[in-house]
């Protein structure tokens, strides 16, 4: 009744920018830096700090940066880190659509949660790269809310799952705006970067 995919490094890529490289003071700065990055630089971060998860499943792969130039700076690295999460999500979605008979990209709406979804820039880039709407809820920590519901349901505090589902509320929908040519070129660049990072043929 469900398909699951695992991305090993998502928010941790932003933590790396902050704690490892020291190019941002807080995670919230990454989106503004990404927006100000040079659009003519195609820099890709493959964040395989602990290997690559689905759909690549290469535990021995390690992180790499591709497309660096003399003009590459903190803004471009911030954009690459945020985009890496979007690219990995696009990979997962494509794998799920391939596994799910009858699934159509035209029917896809992605609901997101977690700290990273507070970044408008990241959510817009995600919508652009998956070519589908991305819905951000008013309560960003939906996972914690779901755990609270399960505990409350067991204690008899909450009603049925259907009643709880009605509490979900949309904060904002991000619709794709990127051209198909641009999207295809970016995804091809990502796939090339990943293929050069994999340890398995």
PDB file of C-alpha atoms in Angstrom:
ATOM      1  CA  UNK A   1       0.000   0.000   0.000  1.00  0.00           C
ATOM      2  CA  UNK A   2       3.007   2.280  -0.001  1.00  0.00           C
ATOM      3  CA  UNK A   3       6.294   2.869  -1.752  1.00  0.00           C
ATOM      4  CA  UNK A   4       9.251   4.085   0.270  1.00  0.00           C
ATOM      5  CA  UNK A   5      12.578   5.522  -0.796  1.00  0.00           C
ATOM      6  CA  UNK A   6      15.521   6.547   1.329  1.00  0.00           C
ATOM      7  CA  UNK A   7      17.738   9.589   0.767  1.00  0.00           C
ATOM      8  CA  UNK A   8      20.751   9.363   3.056  1.00  0.00           C
ATOM      9  CA  UNK A   9      21.737  13.049   2.974  1.00  0.00           C
ATOM     10  CA  UNK A  10      19.187  15.872   2.709  1.00  0.00           C
ATOM     11  CA  UNK A  11      19.159  18.437   5.516  1.00  0.00           C
ATOM     12  CA  UNK A  12      22.620  17.198   6.495  1.00  0.00           C
ATOM     13  CA  UNK A  13      23.960  18.783   3.294  1.00  0.00           C
ATOM     14  CA  UNK A  14      22.893  22.183   4.629  1.00  0.00           C
ATOM     15  CA  UNK A  15      24.412  21.353   8.016  1.00  0.00           C
ATOM     16  CA  UNK A  16      27.655  20.599   6.152  1.00  0.00           C
ATOM     17  CA  UNK A  17      27.563  24.078   4.609  1.00  0.00           C
ATOM     18  CA  UNK A  18      27.134  25.546   8.085  1.00  0.00           C
ATOM     19  CA  UNK A  19      29.283  23.340  10.302  1.00  0.00           C
ATOM     20  CA  UNK A  20      31.777  21.845   7.853  1.00  0.00           C
ATOM     21  CA  UNK A  21      32.484  24.727   5.482  1.00  0.00           C
ATOM     22  CA  UNK A  22      31.293  27.651   7.597  1.00  0.00           C
ATOM     23  CA  UNK A  23      29.788  29.467   4.601  1.00  0.00           C
ATOM     24  CA  UNK A  24      26.396  30.012   6.253  1.00  0.00           C
ATOM     25  CA  UNK A  25      25.567  30.967   9.813  1.00  0.00           C
ATOM     26  CA  UNK A  26      22.157  29.287   9.831  1.00  0.00           C
ATOM     27  CA  UNK A  27      20.253  26.898   7.603  1.00  0.00           C
ATOM     28  CA  UNK A  28      17.786  29.650   6.705  1.00  0.00           C
ATOM     29  CA  UNK A  29      20.522  31.543   4.835  1.00  0.00           C
ATOM     30  CA  UNK A  30      21.001  28.808   2.230  1.00  0.00           C
ATOM     31  CA  UNK A  31      17.899  29.625   0.183  1.00  0.00           C
ATOM     32  CA  UNK A  32      18.768  33.306  -0.231  1.00  0.00           C
ATOM     33  CA  UNK A  33      22.326  32.389  -1.209  1.00  0.00           C
ATOM     34  CA  UNK A  34      21.073  29.854  -3.750  1.00  0.00           C
ATOM     35  CA  UNK A  35      18.771  32.444  -5.274  1.00  0.00           C
ATOM     36  CA  UNK A  36      21.703  34.854  -5.661  1.00  0.00           C
ATOM     37  CA  UNK A  37      24.009  32.237  -7.242  1.00  0.00           C
ATOM     38  CA  UNK A  38      25.336  32.673 -10.793  1.00  0.00           C
ATOM     39  CA  UNK A  39      22.728  30.997 -13.033  1.00  0.00           C
ATOM     40  CA  UNK A  40      25.380  30.274 -15.668  1.00  0.00           C
ATOM     41  CA  UNK A  41      27.340  27.943 -13.402  1.00  0.00           C
ATOM     42  CA  UNK A  42      26.179  24.333 -13.457  1.00  0.00           C
ATOM     43  CA  UNK A  43      27.623  23.075 -10.177  1.00  0.00           C
ATOM     44  CA  UNK A  44      26.470  19.692  -8.897  1.00  0.00           C
ATOM     45  CA  UNK A  45      26.967  18.310  -5.411  1.00  0.00           C
ATOM     46  CA  UNK A  46      26.516  14.554  -5.117  1.00  0.00           C
ATOM     47  CA  UNK A  47      26.158  14.344  -1.317  1.00  0.00           C
ATOM     48  CA  UNK A  48      27.274  10.746  -0.922  1.00  0.00           C
ATOM     49  CA  UNK A  49      28.858  11.455   2.460  1.00  0.00           C
ATOM     50  CA  UNK A  50      27.604   8.084   3.687  1.00  0.00           C
ATOM     51  CA  UNK A  51      26.916   6.465   0.319  1.00  0.00           C
ATOM     52  CA  UNK A  52      23.937   6.888  -1.989  1.00  0.00           C
ATOM     53  CA  UNK A  53      20.462   5.618  -1.166  1.00  0.00           C
ATOM     54  CA  UNK A  54      17.575   4.817  -3.475  1.00  0.00           C
ATOM     55  CA  UNK A  55      17.504   4.285  -6.364  1.00  0.00           C
ATOM     56  CA  UNK A  56      21.299   3.999  -6.653  1.00  0.00           C
ATOM     57  CA  UNK A  57      22.082   1.909  -3.557  1.00  0.00           C
ATOM     58  CA  UNK A  58      25.838   2.386  -3.500  1.00  0.00           C
ATOM     59  CA  UNK A  59      27.048   2.327   0.117  1.00  0.00           C
ATOM     60  CA  UNK A  60      30.673   2.834  -0.932  1.00  0.00           C
ATOM     61  CA  UNK A  61      30.118   5.989  -3.010  1.00  0.00           C
ATOM     62  CA  UNK A  62      31.497   9.206  -1.535  1.00  0.00           C
ATOM     63  CA  UNK A  63      30.552  12.827  -2.086  1.00  0.00           C
ATOM     64  CA  UNK A  64      31.784  14.849  -5.025  1.00  0.00           C
ATOM     65  CA  UNK A  65      31.446  18.300  -6.576  1.00  0.00           C
ATOM     66  CA  UNK A  66      31.279  18.708 -10.348  1.00  0.00           C
ATOM     67  CA  UNK A  67      31.340  21.768 -12.574  1.00  0.00           C
ATOM     68  CA  UNK A  68      33.597  23.954 -10.419  1.00  0.00           C
ATOM     69  CA  UNK A  69      35.150  27.038 -12.013  1.00  0.00           C
ATOM     70  CA  UNK A  70      37.208  29.951 -10.733  1.00  0.00           C
ATOM     71  CA  UNK A  71      33.912  31.779 -10.335  1.00  0.00           C
ATOM     72  CA  UNK A  72      32.395  29.160  -8.038  1.00  0.00           C
ATOM     73  CA  UNK A  73      31.832  30.507  -4.547  1.00  0.00           C
ATOM     74  CA  UNK A  74      29.673  30.051  -1.464  1.00  0.00           C
ATOM     75  CA  UNK A  75      26.447  30.977  -3.271  1.00  0.00           C
ATOM     76  CA  UNK A  76      26.948  28.328  -5.933  1.00  0.00           C
ATOM     77  CA  UNK A  77      27.809  25.721  -3.297  1.00  0.00           C
ATOM     78  CA  UNK A  78      24.656  26.609  -1.349  1.00  0.00           C
ATOM     79  CA  UNK A  79      22.570  26.217  -4.487  1.00  0.00           C
ATOM     80  CA  UNK A  80      24.234  22.879  -5.307  1.00  0.00           C
ATOM     81  CA  UNK A  81      23.528  21.574  -1.800  1.00  0.00           C
ATOM     82  CA  UNK A  82      19.841  22.492  -1.934  1.00  0.00           C
ATOM     83  CA  UNK A  83      19.483  21.238  -5.489  1.00  0.00           C
ATOM     84  CA  UNK A  84      21.034  17.905  -4.512  1.00  0.00           C
ATOM     85  CA  UNK A  85      18.007  17.224  -2.331  1.00  0.00           C
ATOM     86  CA  UNK A  86      15.691  18.109  -5.213  1.00  0.00           C
ATOM     87  CA  UNK A  87      17.586  15.906  -7.662  1.00  0.00           C
ATOM     88  CA  UNK A  88      17.534  12.974  -5.266  1.00  0.00           C
ATOM     89  CA  UNK A  89      13.803  13.470  -4.752  1.00  0.00           C
ATOM     90  CA  UNK A  90      13.306  13.514  -8.529  1.00  0.00           C
ATOM     91  CA  UNK A  91      15.227  10.220  -8.785  1.00  0.00           C
ATOM     92  CA  UNK A  92      13.015   8.665  -6.116  1.00  0.00           C
ATOM     93  CA  UNK A  93       9.814   9.888  -7.721  1.00  0.00           C
ATOM     94  CA  UNK A  94      10.858   8.541 -11.130  1.00  0.00           C
ATOM     95  CA  UNK A  95      11.669   5.151  -9.573  1.00  0.00           C
ATOM     96  CA  UNK A  96       8.332   5.057  -7.764  1.00  0.00           C
ATOM     97  CA  UNK A  97       6.420   5.951 -10.921  1.00  0.00           C
ATOM     98  CA  UNK A  98       8.248   3.163 -12.753  1.00  0.00           C
ATOM     99  CA  UNK A  99       7.339   0.665 -10.006  1.00  0.00           C
ATOM    100  CA  UNK A 100       3.734   1.763  -9.638  1.00  0.00           C
ATOM    101  CA  UNK A 101       1.649   0.401 -12.517  1.00  0.00           C
ATOM    102  CA  UNK A 102      -0.602   3.089 -13.903  1.00  0.00           C
ATOM    103  CA  UNK A 103       1.196   5.957 -12.178  1.00  0.00           C
ATOM    104  CA  UNK A 104       1.272   9.147 -14.199  1.00  0.00           C
ATOM    105  CA  UNK A 105       3.462  12.199 -13.765  1.00  0.00           C
ATOM    106  CA  UNK A 106       0.402  14.255 -14.666  1.00  0.00           C
ATOM    107  CA  UNK A 107      -1.364  12.932 -11.551  1.00  0.00           C
ATOM    108  CA  UNK A 108       1.515  13.665  -9.181  1.00  0.00           C
ATOM    109  CA  UNK A 109       1.259  16.162  -6.337  1.00  0.00           C
ATOM    110  CA  UNK A 110       4.102  15.980  -3.844  1.00  0.00           C
ATOM    111  CA  UNK A 111       3.358  16.795  -0.206  1.00  0.00           C
ATOM    112  CA  UNK A 112       6.423  17.763   1.796  1.00  0.00           C
ATOM    113  CA  UNK A 113       7.355  18.362   5.410  1.00  0.00           C
ATOM    114  CA  UNK A 114      10.379  18.997   7.614  1.00  0.00           C
ATOM    115  CA  UNK A 115      12.616  21.957   8.279  1.00  0.00           C
ATOM    116  CA  UNK A 116      13.948  22.299   4.741  1.00  0.00           C
ATOM    117  CA  UNK A 117      10.491  22.918   3.274  1.00  0.00           C
ATOM    118  CA  UNK A 118      10.472  26.379   4.859  1.00  0.00           C
ATOM    119  CA  UNK A 119      12.749  27.456   1.985  1.00  0.00           C
ATOM    120  CA  UNK A 120      10.589  28.853  -0.826  1.00  0.00           C
ATOM    121  CA  UNK A 121      13.536  28.644  -3.234  1.00  0.00           C
ATOM    122  CA  UNK A 122      14.071  24.945  -2.553  1.00  0.00           C
ATOM    123  CA  UNK A 123      10.403  24.056  -2.893  1.00  0.00           C
ATOM    124  CA  UNK A 124      10.139  25.938  -6.181  1.00  0.00           C
ATOM    125  CA  UNK A 125      13.235  24.187  -7.529  1.00  0.00           C
ATOM    126  CA  UNK A 126      11.783  20.851  -6.414  1.00  0.00           C
ATOM    127  CA  UNK A 127       8.531  21.537  -8.279  1.00  0.00           C
ATOM    128  CA  UNK A 128      10.523  22.566 -11.349  1.00  0.00           C
ATOM    129  CA  UNK A 129      12.681  19.432 -11.366  1.00  0.00           C
ATOM    130  CA  UNK A 130       9.875  16.931 -10.781  1.00  0.00           C
ATOM    131  CA  UNK A 131       7.535  18.796 -13.147  1.00  0.00           C
ATOM    132  CA  UNK A 132       4.710  18.538 -10.630  1.00  0.00           C
ATOM    133  CA  UNK A 133       3.112  20.672  -7.914  1.00  0.00           C
ATOM    134  CA  UNK A 134       4.645  20.645  -4.440  1.00  0.00           C
ATOM    135  CA  UNK A 135       2.295  21.266  -1.512  1.00  0.00           C
ATOM    136  CA  UNK A 136       3.694  22.682   1.728  1.00  0.00           C
ATOM    137  CA  UNK A 137       1.460  22.294   4.795  1.00  0.00           C
ATOM    138  CA  UNK A 138       0.845  24.880   7.467  1.00  0.00           C
ATOM    139  CA  UNK A 139       2.327  22.487  10.034  1.00  0.00           C
ATOM    140  CA  UNK A 140       5.830  21.812   8.697  1.00  0.00           C
ATOM    141  CA  UNK A 141       6.642  18.968  11.079  1.00  0.00           C
ATOM    142  CA  UNK A 142       3.970  16.606   9.820  1.00  0.00           C
ATOM    143  CA  UNK A 143       5.930  13.534  10.902  1.00  0.00           C
ATOM    144  CA  UNK A 144       5.889  14.663  14.530  1.00  0.00           C
ATOM    145  CA  UNK A 145       2.206  15.530  14.209  1.00  0.00           C
ATOM    146  CA  UNK A 146       1.479  12.043  12.870  1.00  0.00           C
ATOM    147  CA  UNK A 147       3.331  10.432  15.779  1.00  0.00           C
ATOM    148  CA  UNK A 148       1.337  12.570  18.196  1.00  0.00           C
ATOM    149  CA  UNK A 149      -1.876  11.491  16.479  1.00  0.00           C
ATOM    150  CA  UNK A 150      -0.977   7.799  16.776  1.00  0.00           C
ATOM    151  CA  UNK A 151      -0.265   8.186  20.488  1.00  0.00           C
ATOM    152  CA  UNK A 152      -3.422  10.210  21.000  1.00  0.00           C
ATOM    153  CA  UNK A 153      -5.474   7.757  18.987  1.00  0.00           C
ATOM    154  CA  UNK A 154      -4.301   4.864  21.132  1.00  0.00           C
ATOM    155  CA  UNK A 155      -5.212   6.873  24.230  1.00  0.00           C
ATOM    156  CA  UNK A 156      -8.667   7.596  22.806  1.00  0.00           C
ATOM    157  CA  UNK A 157      -8.074  11.340  22.500  1.00  0.00           C
ATOM    158  CA  UNK A 158      -8.310  11.591  18.711  1.00  0.00           C
ATOM    159  CA  UNK A 159     -10.909  10.268  16.310  1.00  0.00           C
ATOM    160  CA  UNK A 160     -10.541   8.223  13.151  1.00  0.00           C
ATOM    161  CA  UNK A 161      -7.644   8.581  10.694  1.00  0.00           C
ATOM    162  CA  UNK A 162     -10.082  10.169   8.231  1.00  0.00           C
ATOM    163  CA  UNK A 163     -11.024  12.820  10.792  1.00  0.00           C
ATOM    164  CA  UNK A 164      -7.386  13.518  11.510  1.00  0.00           C
ATOM    165  CA  UNK A 165      -6.579  13.760   7.787  1.00  0.00           C
ATOM    166  CA  UNK A 166      -9.089  16.603   7.483  1.00  0.00           C
ATOM    167  CA  UNK A 167      -6.849  18.679   9.766  1.00  0.00           C
ATOM    168  CA  UNK A 168      -4.130  18.836   7.100  1.00  0.00           C
ATOM    169  CA  UNK A 169      -4.048  22.394   5.734  1.00  0.00           C
ATOM    170  CA  UNK A 170      -2.210  23.829   2.751  1.00  0.00           C
ATOM    171  CA  UNK A 171       0.181  26.709   3.323  1.00  0.00           C
ATOM    172  CA  UNK A 172       1.356  27.098  -0.279  1.00  0.00           C
ATOM    173  CA  UNK A 173       1.441  25.206  -3.559  1.00  0.00           C
ATOM    174  CA  UNK A 174       4.575  25.538  -5.702  1.00  0.00           C
ATOM    175  CA  UNK A 175       3.850  24.911  -9.387  1.00  0.00           C
ATOM    176  CA  UNK A 176       6.542  24.072 -11.958  1.00  0.00           C
ATOM    177  CA  UNK A 177       7.759  27.040 -13.996  1.00  0.00           C
ATOM    178  CA  UNK A 178      10.957  25.683 -15.579  1.00  0.00           C
ATOM    179  CA  UNK A 179      10.994  24.931 -19.296  1.00  0.00           C
ATOM    180  CA  UNK A 180      11.209  21.299 -20.328  1.00  0.00           C
ATOM    181  CA  UNK A 181      14.517  21.948 -22.114  1.00  0.00           C
ATOM    182  CA  UNK A 182      16.051  23.478 -18.989  1.00  0.00           C
ATOM    183  CA  UNK A 183      14.705  20.694 -16.779  1.00  0.00           C
ATOM    184  CA  UNK A 184      16.025  17.973 -19.066  1.00  0.00           C
ATOM    185  CA  UNK A 185      19.463  19.582 -19.248  1.00  0.00           C
ATOM    186  CA  UNK A 186      19.704  19.922 -15.473  1.00  0.00           C
ATOM    187  CA  UNK A 187      18.552  16.360 -14.837  1.00  0.00           C
ATOM    188  CA  UNK A 188      21.018  15.061 -17.439  1.00  0.00           C
ATOM    189  CA  UNK A 189      23.815  16.953 -15.691  1.00  0.00           C
ATOM    190  CA  UNK A 190      22.818  15.413 -12.362  1.00  0.00           C
ATOM    191  CA  UNK A 191      22.659  11.904 -13.808  1.00  0.00           C
ATOM    192  CA  UNK A 192      26.117  12.389 -15.315  1.00  0.00           C
ATOM    193  CA  UNK A 193      27.497  13.566 -11.971  1.00  0.00           C
ATOM    194  CA  UNK A 194      26.006  10.605 -10.134  1.00  0.00           C
ATOM    195  CA  UNK A 195      27.282   8.130 -12.720  1.00  0.00           C
ATOM    196  CA  UNK A 196      30.824   9.423 -12.217  1.00  0.00           C
ATOM    197  CA  UNK A 197      30.466   9.077  -8.442  1.00  0.00           C
ATOM    198  CA  UNK A 198      29.154   5.527  -8.291  1.00  0.00           C
ATOM    199  CA  UNK A 199      31.658   2.841  -7.370  1.00  0.00           C
ATOM    200  CA  UNK A 200      29.662   0.120  -9.117  1.00  0.00           C
ATOM    201  CA  UNK A 201      29.422  -0.120 -12.888  1.00  0.00           C
TER     202      UNK A 201
END
